[in-house]
Short mmCIF file of C-alpha atoms in Angstrom, two decimals:
data_model
loop_
_atom_site.label_atom_id
_atom_site.label_comp_id
_atom_site.label_asym_id
_atom_site.label_seq_id
_atom_site.Cartn_x
_atom_site.Cartn_y
_atom_site.Cartn_z
CA MET Z 4 50.61 -12.91 19.23
CA THR Z 5 49.72 -11.71 15.73
CA HIS Z 6 46.47 -10.82 13.93
CA ILE Z 7 44.47 -13.39 11.98
CA ALA Z 8 46.19 -13.73 8.62
CA GLY Z 9 44.68 -14.72 5.28
CA PHE Z 10 46.19 -17.16 2.80
CA ASP Z 11 48.90 -16.15 0.41
CA ARG Z 12 47.23 -15.41 -2.92
CA SER Z 13 49.77 -17.55 -4.77
CA GLN Z 14 49.19 -20.54 -2.51
CA LEU Z 15 47.25 -23.48 -3.98
CA LEU Z 16 44.11 -24.41 -2.04
CA LEU Z 17 41.97 -27.53 -2.03
CA LEU Z 18 38.50 -26.27 -3.04
CA PRO Z 19 35.28 -28.28 -3.35
CA GLU Z 20 35.05 -30.24 -6.57
CA MET Z 21 31.40 -29.29 -7.18
CA ILE Z 22 30.11 -25.72 -7.38
CA ASP Z 23 27.01 -26.98 -5.55
CA ASP Z 24 29.12 -27.29 -2.39
CA TYR Z 25 29.58 -23.50 -2.27
CA VAL Z 26 25.85 -22.91 -1.59
CA ASP Z 27 24.37 -24.33 1.60
CA PRO Z 28 20.98 -26.14 1.52
CA GLU Z 29 19.14 -23.24 3.22
CA ASN Z 30 20.39 -20.54 0.85
CA PRO Z 31 17.52 -18.52 -0.73
CA VAL Z 32 18.98 -19.01 -4.23
CA ARG Z 33 17.85 -22.62 -4.07
CA PHE Z 34 14.29 -21.39 -3.56
CA ILE Z 35 14.63 -19.05 -6.56
CA ASP Z 36 15.95 -21.91 -8.66
CA ALA Z 37 13.08 -24.23 -7.69
CA PHE Z 38 10.45 -21.50 -8.14
CA VAL Z 39 11.48 -20.59 -11.70
CA ASP Z 40 11.94 -24.22 -12.72
CA GLY Z 41 8.34 -24.84 -11.67
CA LEU Z 42 6.90 -22.05 -13.84
CA ASP Z 43 5.32 -22.44 -17.25
CA LEU Z 44 7.22 -19.56 -18.83
CA ALA Z 45 5.41 -19.82 -22.16
CA ALA Z 46 2.03 -19.56 -20.45
CA ALA Z 47 3.32 -16.63 -18.38
CA GLY Z 48 4.06 -14.76 -21.61
CA PHE Z 49 7.85 -14.96 -21.90
CA ALA Z 50 9.30 -14.84 -25.39
CA ARG Z 51 11.74 -17.35 -26.92
CA VAL Z 52 10.99 -20.11 -24.42
CA THR Z 53 11.41 -22.65 -27.23
CA PRO Z 54 14.74 -22.03 -29.01
CA GLU Z 55 14.92 -21.56 -32.75
CA LYS Z 56 16.25 -24.46 -34.79
CA THR Z 57 18.69 -22.19 -36.61
CA GLY Z 58 20.85 -19.22 -35.69
CA ARG Z 59 23.04 -18.50 -32.71
CA PRO Z 60 21.82 -20.02 -29.41
CA GLY Z 61 20.49 -17.56 -26.86
CA TYR Z 62 20.15 -17.61 -23.09
CA ALA Z 63 17.19 -19.49 -21.68
CA PRO Z 64 14.49 -17.11 -20.33
CA GLY Z 65 14.43 -19.10 -17.10
CA ASP Z 66 18.10 -18.37 -16.36
CA LEU Z 67 17.71 -14.66 -16.96
CA LEU Z 68 14.53 -14.60 -14.86
CA LYS Z 69 16.40 -16.25 -11.99
CA LEU Z 70 19.02 -13.51 -12.24
CA TYR Z 71 16.38 -10.78 -12.07
CA ILE Z 72 14.59 -12.34 -9.09
CA TYR Z 73 17.92 -12.61 -7.29
CA GLY Z 74 18.54 -8.93 -8.00
CA TYR Z 75 15.03 -8.08 -6.79
CA LEU Z 76 15.65 -9.77 -3.43
CA ASN Z 77 19.11 -8.25 -3.01
CA ARG Z 78 18.38 -4.71 -4.26
CA VAL Z 79 20.50 -5.09 -7.38
CA ARG Z 80 18.61 -3.14 -10.03
CA SER Z 81 20.74 -2.22 -13.04
CA GLY Z 82 21.82 -4.54 -15.84
CA ARG Z 83 25.48 -3.60 -15.40
CA ARG Z 84 25.43 -4.50 -11.72
CA LEU Z 85 23.70 -7.79 -12.45
CA GLU Z 86 26.39 -8.52 -15.04
CA ALA Z 87 29.07 -7.83 -12.43
CA GLU Z 88 27.37 -10.20 -9.96
CA CYS Z 89 27.58 -12.99 -12.56
CA HIS Z 90 31.40 -12.72 -12.43
CA ARG Z 91 32.03 -12.25 -8.71
CA ASN Z 92 29.04 -13.49 -6.68
CA ILE Z 93 29.26 -17.19 -5.85
CA GLU Z 94 25.48 -17.39 -5.31
CA VAL Z 95 24.80 -16.02 -8.79
CA ILE Z 96 27.49 -18.22 -10.29
CA TRP Z 97 25.71 -21.21 -8.73
CA LEU Z 98 22.25 -19.98 -9.76
CA LEU Z 99 23.21 -19.42 -13.41
CA ARG Z 100 25.59 -22.39 -13.57
CA THR Z 101 28.53 -20.06 -14.42
CA LEU Z 102 26.64 -18.31 -17.25
CA LYS Z 103 27.74 -14.68 -17.71
CA PRO Z 104 25.28 -12.69 -19.85
CA ASP Z 105 26.26 -9.10 -20.60
CA PHE Z 106 24.26 -6.09 -19.43
CA LYS Z 107 22.66 -5.52 -22.87
CA THR Z 108 21.26 -9.05 -22.94
CA ILE Z 109 19.96 -8.62 -19.38
CA ALA Z 110 18.32 -5.26 -20.17
CA ASP Z 111 16.77 -6.48 -23.44
CA PHE Z 112 15.26 -9.49 -21.66
CA ARG Z 113 13.45 -7.20 -19.22
CA ALA Z 114 12.28 -4.85 -21.97
CA ASP Z 115 10.95 -7.72 -24.14
CA ASN Z 116 9.08 -9.40 -21.27
CA ARG Z 117 7.80 -6.48 -19.22
CA LYS Z 118 4.20 -7.74 -18.89
CA ALA Z 119 5.26 -11.29 -18.03
CA PHE Z 120 7.62 -9.92 -15.36
CA ARG Z 121 4.78 -8.26 -13.48
CA ALA Z 122 2.69 -11.43 -13.22
CA VAL Z 123 5.66 -13.60 -12.17
CA PHE Z 124 6.89 -11.15 -9.52
CA ARG Z 125 3.37 -10.87 -8.08
CA ARG Z 126 3.15 -14.66 -7.88
CA PHE Z 127 6.62 -14.82 -6.32
CA VAL Z 128 5.70 -12.33 -3.57
CA VAL Z 129 2.45 -14.17 -2.79
CA LEU Z 130 4.29 -17.49 -2.55
CA CYS Z 131 6.96 -16.01 -0.26
CA ARG Z 132 4.24 -14.63 1.98
CA GLU Z 133 2.42 -17.98 2.11
CA LEU Z 134 5.66 -19.74 3.09
CA ASN Z 135 6.46 -17.06 5.74
CA LEU Z 136 9.71 -16.15 3.99
CA PHE Z 137 9.21 -12.44 4.60
CA GLY Z 138 10.45 -11.37 8.01
CA ARG Z 139 8.30 -8.22 8.18
CA GLU Z 140 10.81 -6.97 10.73
CA LEU Z 141 10.96 -3.42 9.38
CA LEU Z 142 8.03 -1.60 7.79
CA GLY Z 143 8.14 1.90 6.36
CA VAL Z 144 4.81 3.76 6.50
CA ASP Z 145 4.04 7.12 4.94
CA GLY Z 146 0.89 8.99 4.07
CA THR Z 147 -0.46 12.15 2.49
CA ARG Z 148 -3.68 14.05 3.04
CA ILE Z 149 -5.99 14.70 0.10
CA LYS Z 150 -8.92 17.11 0.15
CA ALA Z 151 -12.37 15.58 -0.35
CA VAL Z 152 -15.40 17.01 -2.14
CA ASN Z 153 -17.15 16.97 1.23
CA ASN Z 154 -17.54 20.47 2.68
CA LYS Z 155 -16.71 21.11 6.36
CA ASP Z 156 -20.35 22.05 6.96
CA ARG Z 157 -21.40 18.55 5.90
CA ASN Z 158 -19.07 16.76 8.29
CA PHE Z 159 -20.32 16.05 11.80
CA THR Z 160 -18.68 14.57 14.88
CA LYS Z 161 -20.45 13.19 17.95
CA ASN Z 162 -19.49 16.30 19.92
CA SER Z 163 -20.68 18.70 17.23
CA LEU Z 164 -24.01 16.85 16.86
CA GLU Z 165 -24.57 16.95 20.62
CA LYS Z 166 -23.83 20.69 20.60
CA PHE Z 167 -26.19 21.26 17.64
CA ILE Z 168 -28.97 19.31 19.37
CA LYS Z 169 -28.43 21.27 22.59
CA ALA Z 170 -28.49 24.57 20.69
CA VAL Z 171 -31.70 23.59 18.87
CA ASP Z 172 -33.33 22.60 22.16
CA GLU Z 173 -32.42 25.98 23.65
CA ARG Z 174 -33.78 27.75 20.57
CA LEU Z 175 -37.01 25.72 20.74
CA ASP Z 176 -37.46 26.59 24.41
CA GLU Z 177 -36.98 30.23 23.55
CA TYR Z 178 -39.55 30.12 20.73
CA LEU Z 179 -42.09 28.25 22.88
CA LYS Z 180 -41.64 30.78 25.67
CA ARG Z 181 -42.19 33.62 23.23
CA LEU Z 182 -45.35 31.89 21.96
CA ASP Z 183 -46.74 31.68 25.46
CA GLU Z 184 -45.94 35.34 26.17
CA ASP Z 185 -47.29 36.65 22.86
CA ASP Z 186 -50.52 34.65 22.57
CA ALA Z 187 -52.74 37.56 23.49
CA THR Z 188 -50.85 40.09 21.39
CA GLU Z 189 -50.73 37.84 18.31
CA ALA Z 190 -54.47 37.18 18.56
CA GLY Z 191 -55.11 40.89 18.21
CA THR Z 192 -52.90 41.26 15.13
CA GLY Z 193 -54.24 38.42 13.05
CA GLY Z 194 -51.74 35.80 14.21
CA SER Z 195 -49.12 36.42 11.51
CA ARG Z 196 -46.26 36.52 14.00
CA THR Z 197 -47.50 33.38 15.75
CA LYS Z 198 -47.65 31.64 12.38
CA ASN Z 199 -44.04 32.61 11.63
CA LEU Z 200 -42.86 31.31 15.00
CA ALA Z 201 -44.74 28.04 14.48
CA GLU Z 202 -43.03 27.57 11.11
CA LYS Z 203 -39.63 28.21 12.68
CA ILE Z 204 -40.36 25.75 15.48
CA GLU Z 205 -41.33 23.07 12.97
CA ALA Z 206 -38.15 23.69 10.97
CA LEU Z 207 -36.03 23.44 14.13
CA ARG Z 208 -37.76 20.19 15.15
CA THR Z 209 -37.06 18.72 11.70
CA LYS Z 210 -33.41 19.73 11.95
CA ARG Z 211 -33.17 18.31 15.48
CA ASN Z 212 -34.59 14.98 14.33
CA HIS Z 213 -32.06 14.91 11.49
CA TYR Z 214 -29.17 15.54 13.91
CA ASN Z 215 -30.51 12.93 16.31
CA VAL Z 216 -30.69 10.30 13.54
CA MET Z 217 -27.04 10.95 12.61
CA LEU Z 218 -25.95 10.80 16.25
CA THR Z 219 -27.76 7.48 16.77
CA ASP Z 220 -26.18 6.12 13.60
CA LEU Z 221 -22.67 7.07 14.81
CA GLU Z 222 -23.26 5.43 18.19
CA CYS Z 223 -24.53 2.23 16.57
CA ARG Z 224 -21.50 1.99 14.27
CA GLY Z 225 -19.05 2.99 16.99
CA GLU Z 226 -17.59 5.83 14.89
CA GLU Z 227 -16.67 9.38 15.86
CA GLN Z 228 -17.76 11.36 12.80
CA ILE Z 229 -19.86 11.24 9.66
CA SER Z 230 -19.51 12.92 6.26
CA LEU Z 231 -22.64 13.34 4.16
CA THR Z 232 -21.11 13.88 0.70
CA ASP Z 233 -18.08 11.55 0.89
CA PRO Z 234 -18.91 8.95 3.57
CA ASP Z 235 -15.30 7.72 3.75
CA SER Z 236 -13.74 11.17 4.23
CA ARG Z 237 -12.86 12.50 7.67
CA ALA Z 238 -12.08 15.88 9.22
CA MET Z 239 -8.33 16.48 9.36
CA ALA Z 240 -6.36 18.12 12.16
CA ALA Z 241 -6.57 21.91 12.40
CA TYR Z 242 -2.91 22.50 11.47
CA THR Z 243 -3.35 21.11 7.93
CA LYS Z 244 -4.75 22.95 4.92
CA VAL Z 245 -7.11 20.02 4.27
CA GLY Z 246 -10.40 20.50 6.09
CA VAL Z 247 -12.20 17.25 5.25
CA GLY Z 248 -10.36 14.63 3.24
CA TYR Z 249 -8.52 11.34 3.14
CA ASN Z 250 -5.26 10.23 4.70
CA ILE Z 251 -3.79 8.00 1.98
CA GLN Z 252 -1.16 5.65 3.43
CA ILE Z 253 1.21 3.02 2.10
CA ALA Z 254 3.40 0.52 3.93
CA VAL Z 255 6.53 -1.04 2.46
CA ASP Z 256 8.37 -4.08 3.78
CA ALA Z 257 12.08 -3.30 3.92
#
């Protein structure tokens, strides 16, 4: 028994008569072809959609756009690599109907139509998503933490607010106890000390009410913390240099 052997390179083979037979009906290049053919390239902002009556004929913008979209889907970025695909890739040969533009023509087309490219690629991605053509099987997620204007002292969690309220209550009890004990003494000294304690008690009650309002607000919204200066910022983990900030994230479909 021998290994599977290929054909002799000098042997004549019976190949399909039409290049269309090389690309099956479900191949994505057929979708690219139909998508670009359905675009109004002039309205999208592409140059030279209508050929000049004189001079040397150029490549149609639609054909070069099909080549770039194919490269976008298959991670072929450079003009030289796209040129190589036009000579060796049967899908590209089918898509461009055997056209073989050189890398300079391919690069110039992108440079001359940069703004139009952005709008068409955005529309292409949206259409692919609507038709469920993106598998979303592998997502890459990364993030970075950015410091906010919000100071740590103006960020409160449910636990910290509960501790602050408890501490204020203890301080109020202490002040009220001192008032009861010092009533007689303060009456003999003009009441200046009693007045000071009363002012402190009022300030503590105001602060307690403020903490209680924030705690109630957190419970109503079902959140764990609140920032007064930058409402969207959050306290970061202790091992980072960022005290209160934002965790900026981005996800990319492979």
